[in-house]
Short mmCIF file of C-alpha atoms in Angstrom, two decimals:
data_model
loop_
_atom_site.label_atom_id
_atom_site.label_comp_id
_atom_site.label_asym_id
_atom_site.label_seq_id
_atom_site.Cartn_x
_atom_site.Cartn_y
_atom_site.Cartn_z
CA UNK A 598 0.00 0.00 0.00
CA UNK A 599 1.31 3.68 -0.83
CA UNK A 600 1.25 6.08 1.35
CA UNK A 601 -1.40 9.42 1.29
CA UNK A 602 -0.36 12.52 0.75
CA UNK A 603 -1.15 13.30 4.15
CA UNK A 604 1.07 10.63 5.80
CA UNK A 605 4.00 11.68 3.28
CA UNK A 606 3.41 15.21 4.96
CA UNK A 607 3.33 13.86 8.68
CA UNK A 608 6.06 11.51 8.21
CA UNK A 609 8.62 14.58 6.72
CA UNK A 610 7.39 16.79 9.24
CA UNK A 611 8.57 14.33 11.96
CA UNK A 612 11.58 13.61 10.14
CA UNK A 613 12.68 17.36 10.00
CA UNK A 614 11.43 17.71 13.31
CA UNK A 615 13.98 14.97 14.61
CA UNK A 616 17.12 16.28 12.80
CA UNK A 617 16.22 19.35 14.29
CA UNK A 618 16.12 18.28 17.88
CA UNK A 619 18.93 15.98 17.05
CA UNK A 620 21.20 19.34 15.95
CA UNK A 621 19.80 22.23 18.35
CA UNK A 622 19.63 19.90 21.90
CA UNK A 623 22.00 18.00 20.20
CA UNK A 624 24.87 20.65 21.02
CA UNK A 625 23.53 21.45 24.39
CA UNK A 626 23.69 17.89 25.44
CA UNK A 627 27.07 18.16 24.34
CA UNK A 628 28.20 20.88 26.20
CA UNK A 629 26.68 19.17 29.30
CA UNK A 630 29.22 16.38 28.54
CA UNK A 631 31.81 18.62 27.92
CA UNK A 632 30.50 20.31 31.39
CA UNK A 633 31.91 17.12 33.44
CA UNK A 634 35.33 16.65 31.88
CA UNK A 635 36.62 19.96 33.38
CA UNK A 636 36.74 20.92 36.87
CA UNK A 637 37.57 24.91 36.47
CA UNK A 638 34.62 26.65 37.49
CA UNK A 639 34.94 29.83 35.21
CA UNK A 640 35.03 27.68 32.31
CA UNK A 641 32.05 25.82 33.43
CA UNK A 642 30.11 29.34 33.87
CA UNK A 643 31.02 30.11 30.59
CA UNK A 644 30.16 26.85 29.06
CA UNK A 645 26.38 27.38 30.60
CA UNK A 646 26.42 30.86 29.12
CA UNK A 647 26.82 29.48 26.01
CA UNK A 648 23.90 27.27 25.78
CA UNK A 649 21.91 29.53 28.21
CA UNK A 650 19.46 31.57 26.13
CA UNK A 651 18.92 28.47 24.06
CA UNK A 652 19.09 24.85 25.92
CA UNK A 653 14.73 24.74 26.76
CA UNK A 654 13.60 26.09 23.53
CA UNK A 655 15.46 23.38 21.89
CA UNK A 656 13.51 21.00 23.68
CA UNK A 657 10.14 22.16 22.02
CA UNK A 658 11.32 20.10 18.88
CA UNK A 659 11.26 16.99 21.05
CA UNK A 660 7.60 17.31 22.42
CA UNK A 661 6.55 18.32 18.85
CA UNK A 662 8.03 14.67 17.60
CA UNK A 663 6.11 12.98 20.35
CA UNK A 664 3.05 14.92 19.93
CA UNK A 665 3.21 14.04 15.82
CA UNK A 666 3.81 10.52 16.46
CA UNK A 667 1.04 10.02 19.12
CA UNK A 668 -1.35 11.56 16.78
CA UNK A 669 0.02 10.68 13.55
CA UNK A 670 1.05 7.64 13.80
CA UNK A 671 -0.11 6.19 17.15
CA UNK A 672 1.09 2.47 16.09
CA UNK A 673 4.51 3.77 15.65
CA UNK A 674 4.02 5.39 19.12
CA UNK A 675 2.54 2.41 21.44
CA UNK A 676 5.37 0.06 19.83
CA UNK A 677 8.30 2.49 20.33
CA UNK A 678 7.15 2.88 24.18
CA UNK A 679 7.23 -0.78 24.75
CA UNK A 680 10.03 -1.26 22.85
CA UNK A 681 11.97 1.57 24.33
CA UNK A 682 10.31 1.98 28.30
CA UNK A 683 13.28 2.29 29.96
CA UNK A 684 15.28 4.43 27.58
CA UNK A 685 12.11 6.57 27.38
CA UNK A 686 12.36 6.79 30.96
CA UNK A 687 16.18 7.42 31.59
CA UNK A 688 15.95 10.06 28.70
CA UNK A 689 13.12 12.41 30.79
CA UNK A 690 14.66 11.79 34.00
CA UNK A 691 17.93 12.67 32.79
CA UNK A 692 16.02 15.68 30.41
CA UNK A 693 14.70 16.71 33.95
CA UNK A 694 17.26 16.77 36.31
CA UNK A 695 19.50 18.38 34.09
CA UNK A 696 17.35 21.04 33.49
CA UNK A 697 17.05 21.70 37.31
CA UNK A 698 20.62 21.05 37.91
CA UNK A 699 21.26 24.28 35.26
CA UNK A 700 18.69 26.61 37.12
CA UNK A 701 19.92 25.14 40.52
CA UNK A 702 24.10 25.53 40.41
CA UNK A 703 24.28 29.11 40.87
CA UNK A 704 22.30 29.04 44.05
CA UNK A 705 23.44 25.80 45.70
CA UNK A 706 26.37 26.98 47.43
CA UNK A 707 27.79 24.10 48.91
CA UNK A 708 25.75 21.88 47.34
CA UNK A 709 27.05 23.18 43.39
CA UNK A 710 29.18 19.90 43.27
CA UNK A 711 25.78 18.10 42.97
CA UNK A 712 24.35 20.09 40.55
CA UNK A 713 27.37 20.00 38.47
CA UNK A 714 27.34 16.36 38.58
CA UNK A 715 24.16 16.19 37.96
CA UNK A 716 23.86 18.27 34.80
CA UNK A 717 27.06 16.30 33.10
CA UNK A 718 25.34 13.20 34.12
CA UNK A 719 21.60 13.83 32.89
CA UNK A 720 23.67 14.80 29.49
CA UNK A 721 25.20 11.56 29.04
CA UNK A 722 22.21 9.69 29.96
CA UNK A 723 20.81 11.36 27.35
CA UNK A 724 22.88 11.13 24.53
CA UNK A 725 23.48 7.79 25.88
CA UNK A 726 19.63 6.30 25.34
CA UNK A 727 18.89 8.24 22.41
CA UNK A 728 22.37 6.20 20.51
CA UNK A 729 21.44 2.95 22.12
CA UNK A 730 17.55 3.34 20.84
CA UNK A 731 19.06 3.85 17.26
CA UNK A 732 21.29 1.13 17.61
CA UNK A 733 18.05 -1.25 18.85
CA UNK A 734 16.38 0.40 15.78
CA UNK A 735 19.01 -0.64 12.90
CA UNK A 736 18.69 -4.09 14.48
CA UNK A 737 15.15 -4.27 13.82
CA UNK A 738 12.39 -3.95 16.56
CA UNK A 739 10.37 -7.12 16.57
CA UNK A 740 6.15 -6.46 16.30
CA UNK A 741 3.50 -9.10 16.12
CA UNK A 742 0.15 -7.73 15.72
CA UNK A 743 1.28 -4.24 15.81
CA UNK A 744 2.58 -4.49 19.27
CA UNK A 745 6.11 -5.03 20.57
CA UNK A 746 7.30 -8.42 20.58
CA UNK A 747 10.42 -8.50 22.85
CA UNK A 748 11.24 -7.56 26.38
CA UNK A 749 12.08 -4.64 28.74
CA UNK A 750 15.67 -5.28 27.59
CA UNK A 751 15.77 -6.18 23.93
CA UNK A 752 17.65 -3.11 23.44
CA UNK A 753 20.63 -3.37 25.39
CA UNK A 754 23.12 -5.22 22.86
CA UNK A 755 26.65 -4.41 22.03
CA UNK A 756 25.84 -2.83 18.83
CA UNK A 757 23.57 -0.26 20.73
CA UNK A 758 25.62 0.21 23.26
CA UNK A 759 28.84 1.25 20.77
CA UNK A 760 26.07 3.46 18.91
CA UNK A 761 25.00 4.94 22.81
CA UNK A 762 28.60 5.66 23.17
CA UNK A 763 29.46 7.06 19.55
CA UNK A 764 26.29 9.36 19.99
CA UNK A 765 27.97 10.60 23.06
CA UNK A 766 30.81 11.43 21.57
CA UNK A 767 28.88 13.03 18.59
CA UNK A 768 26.81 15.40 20.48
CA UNK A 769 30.49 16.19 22.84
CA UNK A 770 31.79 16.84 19.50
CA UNK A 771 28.94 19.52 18.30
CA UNK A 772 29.24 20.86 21.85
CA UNK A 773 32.97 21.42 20.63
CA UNK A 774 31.93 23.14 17.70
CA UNK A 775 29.24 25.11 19.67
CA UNK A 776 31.69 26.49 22.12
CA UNK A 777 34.56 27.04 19.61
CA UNK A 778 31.60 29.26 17.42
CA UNK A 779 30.50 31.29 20.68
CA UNK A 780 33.54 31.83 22.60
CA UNK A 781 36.68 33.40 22.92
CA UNK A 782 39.98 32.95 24.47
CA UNK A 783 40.62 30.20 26.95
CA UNK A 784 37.76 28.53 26.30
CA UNK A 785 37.70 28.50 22.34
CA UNK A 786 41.11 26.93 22.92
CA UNK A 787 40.09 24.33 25.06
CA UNK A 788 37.35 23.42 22.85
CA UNK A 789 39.84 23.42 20.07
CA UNK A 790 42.25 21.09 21.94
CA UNK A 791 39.65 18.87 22.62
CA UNK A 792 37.69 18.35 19.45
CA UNK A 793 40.44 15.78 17.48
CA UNK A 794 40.08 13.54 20.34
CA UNK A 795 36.22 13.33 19.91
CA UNK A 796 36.59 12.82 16.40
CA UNK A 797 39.02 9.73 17.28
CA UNK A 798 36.52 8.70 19.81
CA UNK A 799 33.82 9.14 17.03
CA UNK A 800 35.71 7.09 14.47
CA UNK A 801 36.79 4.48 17.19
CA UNK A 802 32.95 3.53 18.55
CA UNK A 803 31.70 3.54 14.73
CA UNK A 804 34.69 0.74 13.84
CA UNK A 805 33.81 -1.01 16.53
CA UNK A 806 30.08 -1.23 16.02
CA UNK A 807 30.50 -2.08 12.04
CA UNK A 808 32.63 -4.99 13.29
CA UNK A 809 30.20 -6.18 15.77
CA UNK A 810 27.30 -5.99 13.42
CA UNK A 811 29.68 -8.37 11.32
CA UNK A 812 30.61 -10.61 13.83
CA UNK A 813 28.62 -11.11 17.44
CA UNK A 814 25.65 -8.80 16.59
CA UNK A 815 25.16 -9.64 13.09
CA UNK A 816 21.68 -8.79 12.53
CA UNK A 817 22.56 -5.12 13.43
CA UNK A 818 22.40 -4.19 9.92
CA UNK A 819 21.75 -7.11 7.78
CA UNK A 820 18.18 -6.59 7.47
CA UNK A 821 18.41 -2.83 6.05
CA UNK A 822 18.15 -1.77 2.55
CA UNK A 823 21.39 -0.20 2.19
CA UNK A 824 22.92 -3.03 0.68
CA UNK A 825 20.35 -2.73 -2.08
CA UNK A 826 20.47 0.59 -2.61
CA UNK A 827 24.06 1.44 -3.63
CA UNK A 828 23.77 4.90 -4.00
CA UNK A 829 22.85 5.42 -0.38
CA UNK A 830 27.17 4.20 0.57
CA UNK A 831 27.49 7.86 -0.81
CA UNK A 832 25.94 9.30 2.58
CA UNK A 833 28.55 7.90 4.47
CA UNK A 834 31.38 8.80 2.49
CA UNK A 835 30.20 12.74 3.10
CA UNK A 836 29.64 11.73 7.20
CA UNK A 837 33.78 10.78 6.97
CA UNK A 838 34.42 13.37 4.63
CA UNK A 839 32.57 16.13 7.30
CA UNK A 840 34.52 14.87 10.33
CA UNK A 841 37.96 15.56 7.97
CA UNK A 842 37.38 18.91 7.58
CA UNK A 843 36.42 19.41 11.01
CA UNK A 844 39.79 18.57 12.06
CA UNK A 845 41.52 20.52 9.07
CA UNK A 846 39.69 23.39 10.30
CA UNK A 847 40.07 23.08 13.95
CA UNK A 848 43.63 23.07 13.12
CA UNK A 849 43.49 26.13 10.64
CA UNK A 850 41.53 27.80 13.36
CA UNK A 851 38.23 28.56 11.62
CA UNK A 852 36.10 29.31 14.09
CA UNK A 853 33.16 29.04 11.85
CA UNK A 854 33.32 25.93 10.39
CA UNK A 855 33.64 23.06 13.04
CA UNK A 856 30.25 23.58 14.23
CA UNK A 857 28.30 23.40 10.73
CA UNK A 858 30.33 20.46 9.67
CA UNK A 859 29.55 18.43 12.54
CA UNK A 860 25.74 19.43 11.24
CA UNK A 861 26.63 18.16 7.46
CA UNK A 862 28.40 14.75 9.58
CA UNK A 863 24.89 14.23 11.25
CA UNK A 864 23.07 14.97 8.61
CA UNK A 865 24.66 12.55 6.32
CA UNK A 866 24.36 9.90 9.38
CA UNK A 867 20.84 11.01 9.09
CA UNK A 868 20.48 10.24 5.55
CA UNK A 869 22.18 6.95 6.09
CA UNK A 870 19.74 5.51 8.19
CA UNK A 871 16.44 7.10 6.09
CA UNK A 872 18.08 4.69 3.48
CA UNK A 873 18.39 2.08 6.03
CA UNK A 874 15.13 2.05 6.75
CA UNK A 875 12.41 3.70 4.08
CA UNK A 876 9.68 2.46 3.99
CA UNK A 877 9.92 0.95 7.18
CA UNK A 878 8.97 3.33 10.12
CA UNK A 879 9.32 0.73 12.53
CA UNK A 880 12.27 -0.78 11.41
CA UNK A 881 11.75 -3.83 10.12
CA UNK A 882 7.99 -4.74 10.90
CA UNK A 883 5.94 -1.93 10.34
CA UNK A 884 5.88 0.74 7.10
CA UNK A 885 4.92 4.01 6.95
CA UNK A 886 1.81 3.59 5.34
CA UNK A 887 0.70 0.83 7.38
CA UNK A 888 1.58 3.07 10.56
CA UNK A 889 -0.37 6.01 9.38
CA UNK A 890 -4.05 7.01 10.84
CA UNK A 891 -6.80 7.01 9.12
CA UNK A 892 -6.47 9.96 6.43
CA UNK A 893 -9.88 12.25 8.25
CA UNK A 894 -7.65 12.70 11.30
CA UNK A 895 -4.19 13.39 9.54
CA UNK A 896 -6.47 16.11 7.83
CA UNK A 897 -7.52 17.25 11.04
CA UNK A 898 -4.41 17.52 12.61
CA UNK A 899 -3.08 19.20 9.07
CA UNK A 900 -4.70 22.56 9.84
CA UNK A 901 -3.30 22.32 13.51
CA UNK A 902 0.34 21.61 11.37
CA UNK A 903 0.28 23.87 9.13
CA UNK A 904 -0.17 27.04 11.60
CA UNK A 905 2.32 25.53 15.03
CA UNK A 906 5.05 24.06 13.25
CA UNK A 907 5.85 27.19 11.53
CA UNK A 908 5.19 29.23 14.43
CA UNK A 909 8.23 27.25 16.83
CA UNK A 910 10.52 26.87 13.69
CA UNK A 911 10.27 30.73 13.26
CA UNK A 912 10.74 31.47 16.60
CA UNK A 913 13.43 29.24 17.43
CA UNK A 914 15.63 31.11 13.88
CA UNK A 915 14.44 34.37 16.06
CA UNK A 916 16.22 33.37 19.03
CA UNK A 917 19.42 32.00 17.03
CA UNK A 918 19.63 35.50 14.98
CA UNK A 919 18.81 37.55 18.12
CA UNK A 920 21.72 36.03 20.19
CA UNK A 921 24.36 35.55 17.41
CA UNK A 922 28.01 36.23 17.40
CA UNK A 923 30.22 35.43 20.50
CA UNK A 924 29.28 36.18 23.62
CA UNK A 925 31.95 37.82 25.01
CA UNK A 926 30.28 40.12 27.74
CA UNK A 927 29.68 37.08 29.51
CA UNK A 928 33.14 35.25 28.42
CA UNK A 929 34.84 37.92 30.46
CA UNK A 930 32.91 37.97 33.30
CA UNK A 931 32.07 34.97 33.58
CA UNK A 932 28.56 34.98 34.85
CA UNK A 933 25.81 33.55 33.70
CA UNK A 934 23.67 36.43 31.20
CA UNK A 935 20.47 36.81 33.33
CA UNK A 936 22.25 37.69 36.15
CA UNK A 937 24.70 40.57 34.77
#
């Protein structure tokens, strides 16, 4: 069966809607890792001023996937819940406590060291759950009757747990690129120093999980339709071509450049795994068009569309354009911008 226009439109939105998220909290999850592998408090205030004005409005995009799917495509939705529980649940509490760990640091006192913990913790959890899920996801999610088929744990394998760790390292990586494009001085430098290490780390987790997938975890990939569809190998070619010219211009110092091509790298992984898995939206059981609600309510839900998504996409550019360039008022300062 082919899918409606309607469910084409629904399934893009969510698509966009997820690279999105992946980019914009993407980087902020980053810097939270980033956030725990330094100990120098100044450099840790200017970290959060770098994410500050932006880090909860990037988190719309996330409630507008789960809103989309739960309404336009509520199969898709009750599987990936069962399937995924516990990451689910791991990803809000760590989503939670490191947004009160951010709002809570510069009033804690003695207590900071918790909050600090805290926030660099909830970001790996993160980043850690939403890798692992996509790992469980290019290994096929097993439905029978349009309902998860496998248990609590069915996504804790070694190939999701190298992808968990490589997404990590991906979103410490556009943290990098964040800090090196909104900083200056001592911290631009020790974003600099840091960002060839990430893209070893990167590189290292990915070689690992293409050899398990070959070897102990073999199904992690042979059920895809890359293999038939040659054209898709050139998606990964640009993902290692992105990460080389983020480290030829970390070293030439372009402060401009790290931080979109770590966007082109994910967006290229992106594009990998759409060819990995189209038409499947549940990966390998259920397709798009089989996943899709009945075409009266996708209309329905259209009109709502049409006038929200536009509105949040707009305003999110607005709050990227109005707090552009470095911010070096609070670089020097070092405090956090709503309190100077």
């Amino acid at each position: 069966m082919e899918p409606s226009n309607l469910t084409l439109f629904w399934a893009g939105a969510i698509a966009l809607s997820i690279f999105i998220y992946v980019v914009l909290d993407g980087f902020d999850l980053g810097v939270g890792v980033l956030f725990g592998t330094t100990n120098e408090d100044t450099r840790r205030v200017q970290m959060m001023n770098a994410i500050a004005p932006f880090w909860d409005g990037n988190e719309t995009w996330l409630v507008i996937i789960g809103a989309s799917l739960f309404a336009a495509f509520p199969v898709v939705y009750a599987v990936f819940l069962s399937a995924f529980y516990l990451p689910v649940l791991l990803m809000l509490f760590g989503l939670i406590f490191r947004g009160i760990a951010f709002e809570f640091r510069d009033r804690a006192g003695s207590m900071r060291w918790f909050w600090d913990r805290g926030f660099f913790l909830g970001s790996v959890i993160v980043a850690f759950v939403q890798g692992a899920a996509i790992g469980a996801m290019m290994r096929g999610v097993p439905v029978a009757n349009n309902q998860y088929a496998g248990d609590a744990f069915g996504w804790l394998h070694p190939f999701p747990v190298l992808t968990g760790i490589g997404l990590v390292l991906g979103y410490a990586l556009l943290g990098a690129g964040w800090l090196v494009l909104k900083s200056e001085g001592i911290l631009r430098d020790w974003a600099y120093a840091r960002i060839p290490w990430l893209i070893g780390g990167v590189f290292l987790a990915l070689g690992l999980a293409f050899l398990v997938s070959l070897t102990v975890d073999a199904g992690a990939i042979a059920q895809s339709n890359l293999r038939d569809r040659h054209w898709g190998i050139a998606f990964p070619i640009l993902a290692v071509a992105a990460l080389i010219g983020v480290v030829t211009c970390a070293r030439a110092r372009r402060d401009e450049l790290p931080f979109p091509l770590t966007v082109l790298f994910f967006l290229a992984s992106y594009l990998t795994l759409g060819v990995m898995f189209w038409p499947f939206m549940v990966p390998y059981s259920i397709t798009v068009a089989d996943a899709a609600a009945p075409d009266v309510s996708l209309g329905f839900f259209f009109y709502g569309g049409v006038i929200v998504l536009p509105v949040i996409f707009f305003y999110s550019i607005g709050v990227y354009y109005i707090f552009r360039g470095k911010d070096g008022r609070a670089v020097r300062r070092g405090r956090h911008p709503s309190h100077s």
